Coordinates of C-alpha atoms in Angstrom, one line a residue:
X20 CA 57.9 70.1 40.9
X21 CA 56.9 72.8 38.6
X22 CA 54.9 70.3 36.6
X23 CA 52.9 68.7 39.5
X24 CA 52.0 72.3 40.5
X25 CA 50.7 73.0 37.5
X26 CA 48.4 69.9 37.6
X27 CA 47.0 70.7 41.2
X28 CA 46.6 74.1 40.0
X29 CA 44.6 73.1 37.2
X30 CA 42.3 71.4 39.1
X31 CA 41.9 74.3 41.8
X32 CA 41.4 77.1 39.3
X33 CA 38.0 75.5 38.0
X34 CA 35.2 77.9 39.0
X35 CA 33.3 75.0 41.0
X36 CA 35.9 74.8 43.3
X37 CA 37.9 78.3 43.0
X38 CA 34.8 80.2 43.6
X39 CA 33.3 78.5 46.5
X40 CA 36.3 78.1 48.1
X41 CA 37.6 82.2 47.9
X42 CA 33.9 83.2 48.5
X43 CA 33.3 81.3 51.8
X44 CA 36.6 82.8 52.7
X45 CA 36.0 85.5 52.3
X46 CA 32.6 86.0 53.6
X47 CA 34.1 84.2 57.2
X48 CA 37.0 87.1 57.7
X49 CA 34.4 89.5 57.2
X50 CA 32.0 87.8 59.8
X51 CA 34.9 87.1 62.2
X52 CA 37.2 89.5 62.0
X53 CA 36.0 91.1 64.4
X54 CA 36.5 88.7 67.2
X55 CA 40.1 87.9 65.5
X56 CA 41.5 90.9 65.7
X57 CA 40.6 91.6 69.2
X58 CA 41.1 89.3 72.4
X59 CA 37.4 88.1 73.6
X60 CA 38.2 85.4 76.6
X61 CA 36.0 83.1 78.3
X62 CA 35.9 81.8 81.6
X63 CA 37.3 78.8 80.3
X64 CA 40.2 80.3 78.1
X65 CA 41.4 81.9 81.0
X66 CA 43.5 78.6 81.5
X67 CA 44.2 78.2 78.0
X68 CA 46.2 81.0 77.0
X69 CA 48.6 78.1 76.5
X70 CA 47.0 74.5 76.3
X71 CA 48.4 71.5 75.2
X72 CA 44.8 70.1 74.1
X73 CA 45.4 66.3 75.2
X74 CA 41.7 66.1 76.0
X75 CA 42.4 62.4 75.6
X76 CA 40.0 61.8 78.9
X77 CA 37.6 63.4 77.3
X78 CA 37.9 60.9 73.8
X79 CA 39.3 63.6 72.0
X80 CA 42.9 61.8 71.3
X81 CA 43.6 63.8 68.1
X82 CA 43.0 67.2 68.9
X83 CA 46.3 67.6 70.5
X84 CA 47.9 67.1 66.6
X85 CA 45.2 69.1 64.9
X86 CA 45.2 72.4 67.2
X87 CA 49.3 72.0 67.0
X88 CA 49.0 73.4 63.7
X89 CA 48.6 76.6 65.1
X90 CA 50.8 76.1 68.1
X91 CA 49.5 75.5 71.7
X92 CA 49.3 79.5 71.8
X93 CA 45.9 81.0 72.5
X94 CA 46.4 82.8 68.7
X95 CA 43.3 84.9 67.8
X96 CA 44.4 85.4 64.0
X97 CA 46.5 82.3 63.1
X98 CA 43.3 79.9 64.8
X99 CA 40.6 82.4 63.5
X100 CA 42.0 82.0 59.9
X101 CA 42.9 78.2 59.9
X102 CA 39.5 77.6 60.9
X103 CA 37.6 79.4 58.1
X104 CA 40.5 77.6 56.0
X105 CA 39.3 74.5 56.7
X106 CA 35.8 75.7 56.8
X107 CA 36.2 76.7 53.1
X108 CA 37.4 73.3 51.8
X109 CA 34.5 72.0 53.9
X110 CA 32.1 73.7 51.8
X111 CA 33.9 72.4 48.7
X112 CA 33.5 69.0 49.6
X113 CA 30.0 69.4 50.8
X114 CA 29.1 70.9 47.0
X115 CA 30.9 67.9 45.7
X116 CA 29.5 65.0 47.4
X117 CA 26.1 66.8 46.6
X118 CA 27.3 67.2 43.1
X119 CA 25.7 70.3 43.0
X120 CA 26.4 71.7 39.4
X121 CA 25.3 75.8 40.1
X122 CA 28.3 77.9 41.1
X123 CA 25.8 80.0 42.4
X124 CA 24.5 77.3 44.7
X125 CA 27.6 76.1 45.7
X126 CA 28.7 80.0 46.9
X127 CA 25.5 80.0 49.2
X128 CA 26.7 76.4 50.7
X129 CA 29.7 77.9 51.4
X130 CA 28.3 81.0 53.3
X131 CA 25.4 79.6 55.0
X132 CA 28.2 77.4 56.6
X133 CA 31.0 79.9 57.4
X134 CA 28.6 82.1 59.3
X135 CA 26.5 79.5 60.6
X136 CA 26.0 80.8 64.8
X137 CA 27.3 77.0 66.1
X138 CA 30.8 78.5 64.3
X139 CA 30.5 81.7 66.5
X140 CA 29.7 79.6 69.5
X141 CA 32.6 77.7 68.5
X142 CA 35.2 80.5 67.8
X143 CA 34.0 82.0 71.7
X144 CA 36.1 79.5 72.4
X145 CA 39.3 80.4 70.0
X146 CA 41.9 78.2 71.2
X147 CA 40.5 74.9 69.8
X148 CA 38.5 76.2 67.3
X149 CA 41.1 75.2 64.3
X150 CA 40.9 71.4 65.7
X151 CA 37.1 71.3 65.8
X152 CA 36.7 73.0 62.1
X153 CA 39.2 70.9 60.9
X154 CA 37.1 68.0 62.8
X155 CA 33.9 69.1 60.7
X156 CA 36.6 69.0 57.3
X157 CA 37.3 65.3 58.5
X158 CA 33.0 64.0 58.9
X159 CA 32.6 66.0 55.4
X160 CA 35.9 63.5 53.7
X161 CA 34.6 60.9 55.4
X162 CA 31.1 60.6 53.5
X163 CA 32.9 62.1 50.5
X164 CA 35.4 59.1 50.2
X165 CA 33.1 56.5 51.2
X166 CA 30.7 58.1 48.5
X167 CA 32.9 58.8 45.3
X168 CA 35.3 56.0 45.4
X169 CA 34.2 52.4 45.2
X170 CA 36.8 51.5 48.4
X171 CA 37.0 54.4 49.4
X172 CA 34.7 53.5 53.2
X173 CA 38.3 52.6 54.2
X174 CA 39.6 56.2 53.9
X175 CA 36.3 57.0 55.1
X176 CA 36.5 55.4 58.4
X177 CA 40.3 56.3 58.9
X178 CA 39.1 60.3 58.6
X179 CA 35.7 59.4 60.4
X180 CA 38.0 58.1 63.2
X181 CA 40.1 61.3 63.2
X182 CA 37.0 63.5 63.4
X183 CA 35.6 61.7 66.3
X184 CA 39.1 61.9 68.0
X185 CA 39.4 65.2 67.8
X186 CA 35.2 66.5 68.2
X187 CA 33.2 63.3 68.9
X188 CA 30.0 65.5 68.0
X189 CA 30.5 65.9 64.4
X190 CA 29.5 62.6 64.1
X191 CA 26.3 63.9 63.3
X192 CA 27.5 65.9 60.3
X193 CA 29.0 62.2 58.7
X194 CA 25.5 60.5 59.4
X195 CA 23.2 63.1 58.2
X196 CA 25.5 63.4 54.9
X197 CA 24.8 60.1 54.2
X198 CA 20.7 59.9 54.9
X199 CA 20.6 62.7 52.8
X200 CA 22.5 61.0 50.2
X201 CA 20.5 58.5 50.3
X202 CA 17.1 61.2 50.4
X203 CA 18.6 62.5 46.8
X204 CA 18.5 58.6 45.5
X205 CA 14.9 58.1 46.2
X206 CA 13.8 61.3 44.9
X207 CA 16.1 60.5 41.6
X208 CA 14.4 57.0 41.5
X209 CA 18.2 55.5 41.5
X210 CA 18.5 51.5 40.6
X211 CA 18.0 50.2 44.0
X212 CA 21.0 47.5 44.0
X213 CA 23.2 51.4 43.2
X214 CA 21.6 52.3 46.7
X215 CA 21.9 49.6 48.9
X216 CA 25.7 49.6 47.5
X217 CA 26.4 53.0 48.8
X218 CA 24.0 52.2 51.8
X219 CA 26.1 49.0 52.8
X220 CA 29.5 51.3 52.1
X221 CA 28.3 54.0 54.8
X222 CA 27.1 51.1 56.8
X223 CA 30.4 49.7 56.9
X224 CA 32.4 53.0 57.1
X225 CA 30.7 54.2 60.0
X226 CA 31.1 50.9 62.0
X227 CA 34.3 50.7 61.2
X228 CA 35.5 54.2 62.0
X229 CA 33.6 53.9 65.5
X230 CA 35.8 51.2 66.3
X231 CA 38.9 52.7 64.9
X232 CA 38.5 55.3 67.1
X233 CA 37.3 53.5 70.1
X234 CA 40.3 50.9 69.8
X235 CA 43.1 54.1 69.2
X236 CA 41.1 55.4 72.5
X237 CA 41.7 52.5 74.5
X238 CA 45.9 52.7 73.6
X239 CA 45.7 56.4 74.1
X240 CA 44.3 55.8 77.7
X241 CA 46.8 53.0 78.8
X242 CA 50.0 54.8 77.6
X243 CA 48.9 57.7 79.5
X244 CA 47.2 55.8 82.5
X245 CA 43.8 57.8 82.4
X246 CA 40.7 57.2 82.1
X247 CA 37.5 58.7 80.6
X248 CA 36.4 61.5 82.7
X249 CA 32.6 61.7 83.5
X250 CA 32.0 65.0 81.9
X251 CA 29.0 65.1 79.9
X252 CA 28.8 61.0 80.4
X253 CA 31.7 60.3 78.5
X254 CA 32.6 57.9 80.7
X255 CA 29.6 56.0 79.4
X256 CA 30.7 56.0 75.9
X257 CA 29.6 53.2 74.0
X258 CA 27.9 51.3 76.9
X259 CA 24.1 51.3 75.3
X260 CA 21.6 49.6 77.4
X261 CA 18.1 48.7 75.9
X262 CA 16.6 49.9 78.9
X263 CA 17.8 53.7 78.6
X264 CA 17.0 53.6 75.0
X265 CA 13.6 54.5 74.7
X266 CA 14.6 56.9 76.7
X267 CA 17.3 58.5 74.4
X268 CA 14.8 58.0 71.2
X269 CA 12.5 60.6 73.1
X270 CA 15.1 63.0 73.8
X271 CA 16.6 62.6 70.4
X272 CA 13.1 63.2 68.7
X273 CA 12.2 65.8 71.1
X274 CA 15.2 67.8 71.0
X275 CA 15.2 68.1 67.4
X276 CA 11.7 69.7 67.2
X277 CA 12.6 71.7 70.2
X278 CA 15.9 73.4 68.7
X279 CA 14.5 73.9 65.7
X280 CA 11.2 75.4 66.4
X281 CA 12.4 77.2 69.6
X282 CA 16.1 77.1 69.4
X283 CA 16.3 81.1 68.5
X284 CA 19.0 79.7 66.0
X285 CA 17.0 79.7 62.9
X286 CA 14.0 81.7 63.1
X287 CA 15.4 84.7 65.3
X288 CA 13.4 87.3 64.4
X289 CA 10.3 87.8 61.3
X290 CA 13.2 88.2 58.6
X291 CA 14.7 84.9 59.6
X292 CA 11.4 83.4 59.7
X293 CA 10.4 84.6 56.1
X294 CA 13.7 83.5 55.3
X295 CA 13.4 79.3 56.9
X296 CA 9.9 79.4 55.9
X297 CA 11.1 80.1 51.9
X298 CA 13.4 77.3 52.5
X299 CA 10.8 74.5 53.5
X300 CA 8.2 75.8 50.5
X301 CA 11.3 75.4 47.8
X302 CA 12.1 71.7 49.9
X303 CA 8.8 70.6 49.8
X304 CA 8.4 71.8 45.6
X305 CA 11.3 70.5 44.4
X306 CA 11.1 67.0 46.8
X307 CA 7.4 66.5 45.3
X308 CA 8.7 67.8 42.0
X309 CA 11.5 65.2 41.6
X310 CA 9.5 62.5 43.0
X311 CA 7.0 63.0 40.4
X312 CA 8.8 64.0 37.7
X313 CA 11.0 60.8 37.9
X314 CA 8.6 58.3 38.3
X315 CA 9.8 57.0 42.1
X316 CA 5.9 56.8 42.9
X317 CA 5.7 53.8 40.8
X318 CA 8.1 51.5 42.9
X319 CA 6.7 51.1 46.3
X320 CA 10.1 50.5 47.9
X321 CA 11.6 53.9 46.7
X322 CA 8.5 55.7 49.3
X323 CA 9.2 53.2 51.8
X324 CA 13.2 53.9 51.7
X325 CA 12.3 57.6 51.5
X326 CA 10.0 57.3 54.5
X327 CA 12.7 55.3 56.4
X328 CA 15.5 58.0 55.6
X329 CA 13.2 60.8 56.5
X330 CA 12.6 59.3 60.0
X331 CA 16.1 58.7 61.0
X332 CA 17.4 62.4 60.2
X333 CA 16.2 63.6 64.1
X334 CA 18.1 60.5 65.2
X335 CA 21.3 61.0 62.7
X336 CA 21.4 64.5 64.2
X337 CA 21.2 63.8 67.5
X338 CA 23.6 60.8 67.4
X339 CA 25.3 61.7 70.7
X340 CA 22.4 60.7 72.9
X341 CA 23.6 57.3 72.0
X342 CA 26.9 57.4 72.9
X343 CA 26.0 59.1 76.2
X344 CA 23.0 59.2 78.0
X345 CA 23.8 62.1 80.3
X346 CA 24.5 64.4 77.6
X347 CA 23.7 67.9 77.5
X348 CA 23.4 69.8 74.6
X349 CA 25.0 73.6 73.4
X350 CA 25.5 74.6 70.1
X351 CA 29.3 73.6 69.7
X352 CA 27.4 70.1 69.4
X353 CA 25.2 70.9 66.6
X354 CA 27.4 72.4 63.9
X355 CA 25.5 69.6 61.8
X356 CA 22.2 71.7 61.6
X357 CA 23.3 73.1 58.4
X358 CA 23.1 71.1 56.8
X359 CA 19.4 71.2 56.7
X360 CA 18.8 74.6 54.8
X361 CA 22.4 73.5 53.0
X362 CA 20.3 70.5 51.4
X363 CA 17.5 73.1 50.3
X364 CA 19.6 74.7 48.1
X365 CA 21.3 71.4 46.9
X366 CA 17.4 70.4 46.2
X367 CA 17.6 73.7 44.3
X368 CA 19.8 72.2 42.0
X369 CA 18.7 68.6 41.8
X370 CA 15.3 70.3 40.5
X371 CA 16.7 71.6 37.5
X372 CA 18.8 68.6 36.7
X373 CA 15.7 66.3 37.1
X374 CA 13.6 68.8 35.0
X375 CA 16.0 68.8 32.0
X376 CA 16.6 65.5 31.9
X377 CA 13.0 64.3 32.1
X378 CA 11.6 66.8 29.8
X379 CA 9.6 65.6 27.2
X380 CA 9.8 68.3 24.5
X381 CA 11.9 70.9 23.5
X382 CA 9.8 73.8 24.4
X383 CA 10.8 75.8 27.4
X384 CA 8.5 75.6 30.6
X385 CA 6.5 78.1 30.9
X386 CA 4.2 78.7 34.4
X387 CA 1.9 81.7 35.4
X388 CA 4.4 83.4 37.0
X389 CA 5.6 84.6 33.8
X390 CA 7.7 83.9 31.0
X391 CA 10.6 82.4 33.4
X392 CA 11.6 78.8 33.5
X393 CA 9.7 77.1 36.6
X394 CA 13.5 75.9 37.8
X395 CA 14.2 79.1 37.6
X396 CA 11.8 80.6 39.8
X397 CA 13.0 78.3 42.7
X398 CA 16.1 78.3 42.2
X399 CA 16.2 82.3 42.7
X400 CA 13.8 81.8 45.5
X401 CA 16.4 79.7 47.2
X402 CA 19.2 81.0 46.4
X403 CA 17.8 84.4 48.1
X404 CA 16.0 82.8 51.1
X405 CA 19.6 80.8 51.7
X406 CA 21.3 84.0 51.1
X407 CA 19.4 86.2 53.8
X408 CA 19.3 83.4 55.9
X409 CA 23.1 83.7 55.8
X410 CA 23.1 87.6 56.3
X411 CA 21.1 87.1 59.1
X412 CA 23.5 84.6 60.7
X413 CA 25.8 87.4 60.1
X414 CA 24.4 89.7 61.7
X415 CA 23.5 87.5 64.6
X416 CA 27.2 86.4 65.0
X417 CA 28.5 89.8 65.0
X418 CA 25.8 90.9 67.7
X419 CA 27.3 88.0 69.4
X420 CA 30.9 89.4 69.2
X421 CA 29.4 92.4 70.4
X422 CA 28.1 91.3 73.4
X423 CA 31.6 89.6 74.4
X424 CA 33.4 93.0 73.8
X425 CA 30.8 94.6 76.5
X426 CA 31.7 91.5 78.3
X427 CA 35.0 91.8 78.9
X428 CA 34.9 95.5 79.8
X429 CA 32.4 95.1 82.4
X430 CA 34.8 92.3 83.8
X431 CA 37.9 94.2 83.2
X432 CA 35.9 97.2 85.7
X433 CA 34.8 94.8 87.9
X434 CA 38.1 93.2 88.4
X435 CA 39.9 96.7 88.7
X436 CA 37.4 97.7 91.3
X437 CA 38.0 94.1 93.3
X438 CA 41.6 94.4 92.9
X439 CA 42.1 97.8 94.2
X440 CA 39.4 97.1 97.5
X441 CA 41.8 93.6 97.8
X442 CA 44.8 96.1 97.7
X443 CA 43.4 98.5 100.4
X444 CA 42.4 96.4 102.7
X445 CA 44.9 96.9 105.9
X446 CA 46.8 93.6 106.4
X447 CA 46.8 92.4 103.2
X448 CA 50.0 91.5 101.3
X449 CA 51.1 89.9 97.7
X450 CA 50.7 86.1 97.7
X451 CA 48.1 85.9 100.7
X452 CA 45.6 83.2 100.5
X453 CA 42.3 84.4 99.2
X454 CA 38.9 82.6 99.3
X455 CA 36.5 84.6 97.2
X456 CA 33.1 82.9 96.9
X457 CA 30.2 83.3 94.3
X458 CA 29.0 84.9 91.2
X459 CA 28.9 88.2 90.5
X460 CA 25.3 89.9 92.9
X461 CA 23.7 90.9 89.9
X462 CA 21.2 92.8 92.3
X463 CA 23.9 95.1 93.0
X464 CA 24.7 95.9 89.5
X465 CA 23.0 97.3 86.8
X466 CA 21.9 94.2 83.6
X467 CA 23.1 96.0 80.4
X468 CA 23.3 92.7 78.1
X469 CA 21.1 94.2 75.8
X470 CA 21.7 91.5 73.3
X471 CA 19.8 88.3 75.1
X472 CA 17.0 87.9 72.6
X473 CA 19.3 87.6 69.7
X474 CA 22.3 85.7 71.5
X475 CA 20.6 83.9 74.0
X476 CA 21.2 80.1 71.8
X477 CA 25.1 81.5 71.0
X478 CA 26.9 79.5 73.8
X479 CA 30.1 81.3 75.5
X480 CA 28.7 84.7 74.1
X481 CA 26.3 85.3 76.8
X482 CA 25.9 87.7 80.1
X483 CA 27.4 90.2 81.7
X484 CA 30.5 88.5 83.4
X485 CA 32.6 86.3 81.5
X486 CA 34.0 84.6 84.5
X487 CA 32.5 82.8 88.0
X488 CA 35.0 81.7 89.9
X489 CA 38.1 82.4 91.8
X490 CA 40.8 80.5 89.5
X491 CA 39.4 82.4 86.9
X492 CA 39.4 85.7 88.3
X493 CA 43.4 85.6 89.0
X494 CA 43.9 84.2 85.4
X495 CA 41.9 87.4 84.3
X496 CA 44.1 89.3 86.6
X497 CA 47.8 87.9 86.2
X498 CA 47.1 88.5 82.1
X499 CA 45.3 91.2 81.5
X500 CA 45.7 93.5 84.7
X501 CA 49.6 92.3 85.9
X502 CA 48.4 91.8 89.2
X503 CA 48.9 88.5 91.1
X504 CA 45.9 87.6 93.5
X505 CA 46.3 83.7 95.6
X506 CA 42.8 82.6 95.1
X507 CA 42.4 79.0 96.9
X508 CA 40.1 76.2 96.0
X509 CA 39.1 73.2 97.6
X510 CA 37.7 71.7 100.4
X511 CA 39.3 75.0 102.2
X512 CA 36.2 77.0 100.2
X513 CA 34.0 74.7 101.8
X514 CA 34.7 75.3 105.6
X515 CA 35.2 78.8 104.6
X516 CA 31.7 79.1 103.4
X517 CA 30.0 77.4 106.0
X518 CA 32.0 79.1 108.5
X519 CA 30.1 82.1 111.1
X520 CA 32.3 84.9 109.9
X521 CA 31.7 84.4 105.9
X522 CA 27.7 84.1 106.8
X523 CA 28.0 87.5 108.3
X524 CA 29.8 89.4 105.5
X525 CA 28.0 91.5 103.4
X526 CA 28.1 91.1 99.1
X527 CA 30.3 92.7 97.2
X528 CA 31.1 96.1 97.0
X529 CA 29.6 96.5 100.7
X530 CA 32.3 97.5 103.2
X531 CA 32.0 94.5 105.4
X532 CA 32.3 92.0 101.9
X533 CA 36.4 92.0 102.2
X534 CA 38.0 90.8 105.3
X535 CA 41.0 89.3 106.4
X536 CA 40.5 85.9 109.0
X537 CA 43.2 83.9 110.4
X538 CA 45.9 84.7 108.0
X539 CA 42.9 84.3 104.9
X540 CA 41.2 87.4 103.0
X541 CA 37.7 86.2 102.5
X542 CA 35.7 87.7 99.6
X543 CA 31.8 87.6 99.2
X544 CA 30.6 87.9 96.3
X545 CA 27.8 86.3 96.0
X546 CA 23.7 87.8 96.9
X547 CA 22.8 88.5 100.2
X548 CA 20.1 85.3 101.6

């Protein structure tokens, strides 16, 4: 035993992996601690305080083993830490199926991914989080394997499989991996019969994990007796008909100019912009740099393949609009975007590599910005843009975190007040049935999110009320007040709402917005019409 250890450990310990790995955890418990060491909920943990997570109707038939890692238990610090665990290692693997050779490089992969908002938008919903970063660790392995080892598309599919049963989404992450892969061949002016050998590998993992996981579904559904649930057109999963598909090419295109130019994800505010636009001058240099330098001009198939990759990163990204044409996006769905200013840096390091090795003398490059080494300059230039780029996201997440702490106060008043009008009201006792309809009249109330133009893309993180409905409200209530309200549901809410006395109740915190009607306490909530 002693001996084995030793060998892992003498792997782990090298600085390309140690260093990556301790940084990006690092800089994660910093980002997140806040949110981990205090109790954020969203309307939909409020039913998850405990939660088996056999989301098997919504395809997810592994996330049930990969969040029971953690337990079932809605646990802000053992979740919060297994996911920048597995976050970490991500970042490893990234670096090596890049084989980026910088240290330095690979601690700014590790960082831009860890604080990376789609993780915040993720962790505002804590009690899956471990399952979907471990997900992401999975679409990483599965391009890795496929990549380093000759056979090794078999493991790839098995984890590509796991990752879609667990977060179908990260999908993406596995595709774009692999075009970028590819990118880095072209620009390298790799042998062609090398490329279309890990081309037909990826080819052949992918299709093969799809159906892994599709055929696991299918069991997973017939032991239990479910089926898919229509929820953002899962139910429509893998039915692709050439009429919708023009269709989802537009929205794929579309969207991906539209996040990223408007998306208030990457360029947030001017030092985010300065920051993105640094990041497409050093991608642009060092692409036409290594392109050049390595002769790839000369064989017209290496453009045409490069031309061909380049186009199919929108659809690679946006994947999901082929497996569901209903789809609607948020930001838990494009964890993948990353890897965009992630591959500037790689192309950081690819420059210097394709520089050294196609140099022609042995005199040091010299360029009129000084005495420095031309790799030098922009490798510094992206290691800094990458590097405020990840402070920002910092920043961006915590103001997030912030927001949900205001959040939960304001609901935690507004509940007290709502319990204690329920209370008073003459009739009323514990365990009567009550039907309280509509949001929260923000007429009534003064706004005070004063975080929307920063948080506004940051899913679950948003508004002034962190929950809408009645179920919700008693969770909030039973768990964090010790009060037990009987809101109802239904088709009851239904005649209640349409019924003469509700129409003539006032909105909340009015004295006529509480009543009690045949044996029912009805609660209005919602703005006056």
């Amino acid at each position: 035993m002693d001996v084995l250890f030793e060998k892992v450990w003498s792997v782990i310990k090298q600085k390309k992996y140690l260093y990556p790995f301790l940084f990006t955890m690092v800089v994660g418990l910093l980002t997140h601690m806040f949110l981990f060491v205090n109790k954020f909920p969203n309307a939909d943990a409020m039913t998850s305080f405990y939660f088996d997570q056999n989301m098997v109707a919504s395809g997810r038939w592994f996330l049930t083993v990969v969040c029971g890692i953690s337990s079932y238990y809605d646990l802000n610090w053992v979740i919060g830490f297994l996911a920048i665990f597995y976050l970490s290692i991500a970042a490893v693997f990234v670096s090596e199926f890049f084989e980026v050779r910088s240290v330095v490089c690979r601690i700014c992969i590790g960082a831009l991914l860890v604080t990376f908002p789609a993780v915040t938008a993720t962790f505002a919903y804590l009690y899956t989080a471990d399952g979907y970063m471990l997900a992401f660790l999975l679409a990483v392995l599965a391009a890795y394997f496929t990549k380093k080892y000759k056979w090794g598309f078999g493991l790839g599919a098995v984890c590509l499989a796991l990752s879609m049963g667990s977060y179908q989404a990260y999908l993406a992450a596995t595709i774009l991996l692999c075009i970028m892969s590819l990118i880095l061949m072209c620009l390298r002016n790799t042998e062609i019969k090398k490329m279309w050998s890990l081309a037909w590998r990826y080819l052949v993992m992918g299709i093969s994990g799809g159906v892994l996981y599709y055929i696991i579904l299918k069991i997973c559904l017939a032991v239990q007796g479910k089926q898919l649930d229509t929820y953002q057109g899962i139910n429509e999963m893998g039915k692709l008909s050439l009429q919708n598909l023009p269709g989802m090419l537009y929205d794929a295109y579309y969207d991906f100019i539209a996040f990223a130019v408007k998306g208030n994800i990457f360029i947030n505010n001017g030092f985010s912009l300065i920051c993105v636009l640094l990041l497409s001058v050093v991608v642009c240099v060092t692409a036409l740099f290594c392109f050049l330098k390595s002769k790839s001009y000369k064989k017209w198939y290496q453009s045409l393949l490069l031309l061909v990759f380049v186009i199919l990163i929108p659809l690679g990204t946006n994947i999901i609009y082929f497996m569901s044409s209903d789809v609607t996006f948020h930001l838990l769905m494009r964890l993948q975007w990353i890897l965009f200013p992630i591959f500037a840096v790689v192309l950081c390091d690819t420059y210097e590599d394709v520089r050294n090795q196609t140099k022609a003398s042995g005199k040091k490059e010299r360029n009129v910005f000084g005495k420095l080494p031309s790799a030098l300059i922009v490798s510094l230039l992206g290691v800094f843009a990458a590097a405020g780029l990840s402070y920002q996201f910092m920043l961006m997440d915590n103001i997030a975190y912030f927001n949900m702490n205001e959040r939960y106060e304001k609901t935690y008043a507004y509940c007290l007040r709502l319990v204690d009008r329920i209370e008073q009201t003459p009739g009323y006792y514990t365990g009567m049935p009550v039907a309280m309809i509509g949001v929260v009249d923000e007429s009534k109330y003064p706004v005070t999110d004063i975080t929307g133009e920063v948080t506004s893309g940051i899913s679950g993180t948003t508004g002034d009320i962190l929950i809408y409905k009645g179920t919700q409200y008693g969770a909030f209530m039973q768990h964090y007040m010790n009060v037990t309200v009987n809101f109802i549901e239904g088709e009851q809410i239904i005649e209640i709402y349409n019924s003469e006395e509700y129409r003539e109740m006032d909105s909340f915190p009015a004295e006529s917005s509480v009543r009690i009607v045949d044996g029912i306490m009805y609660i209005k909530t919602e703005p006056m019409e």
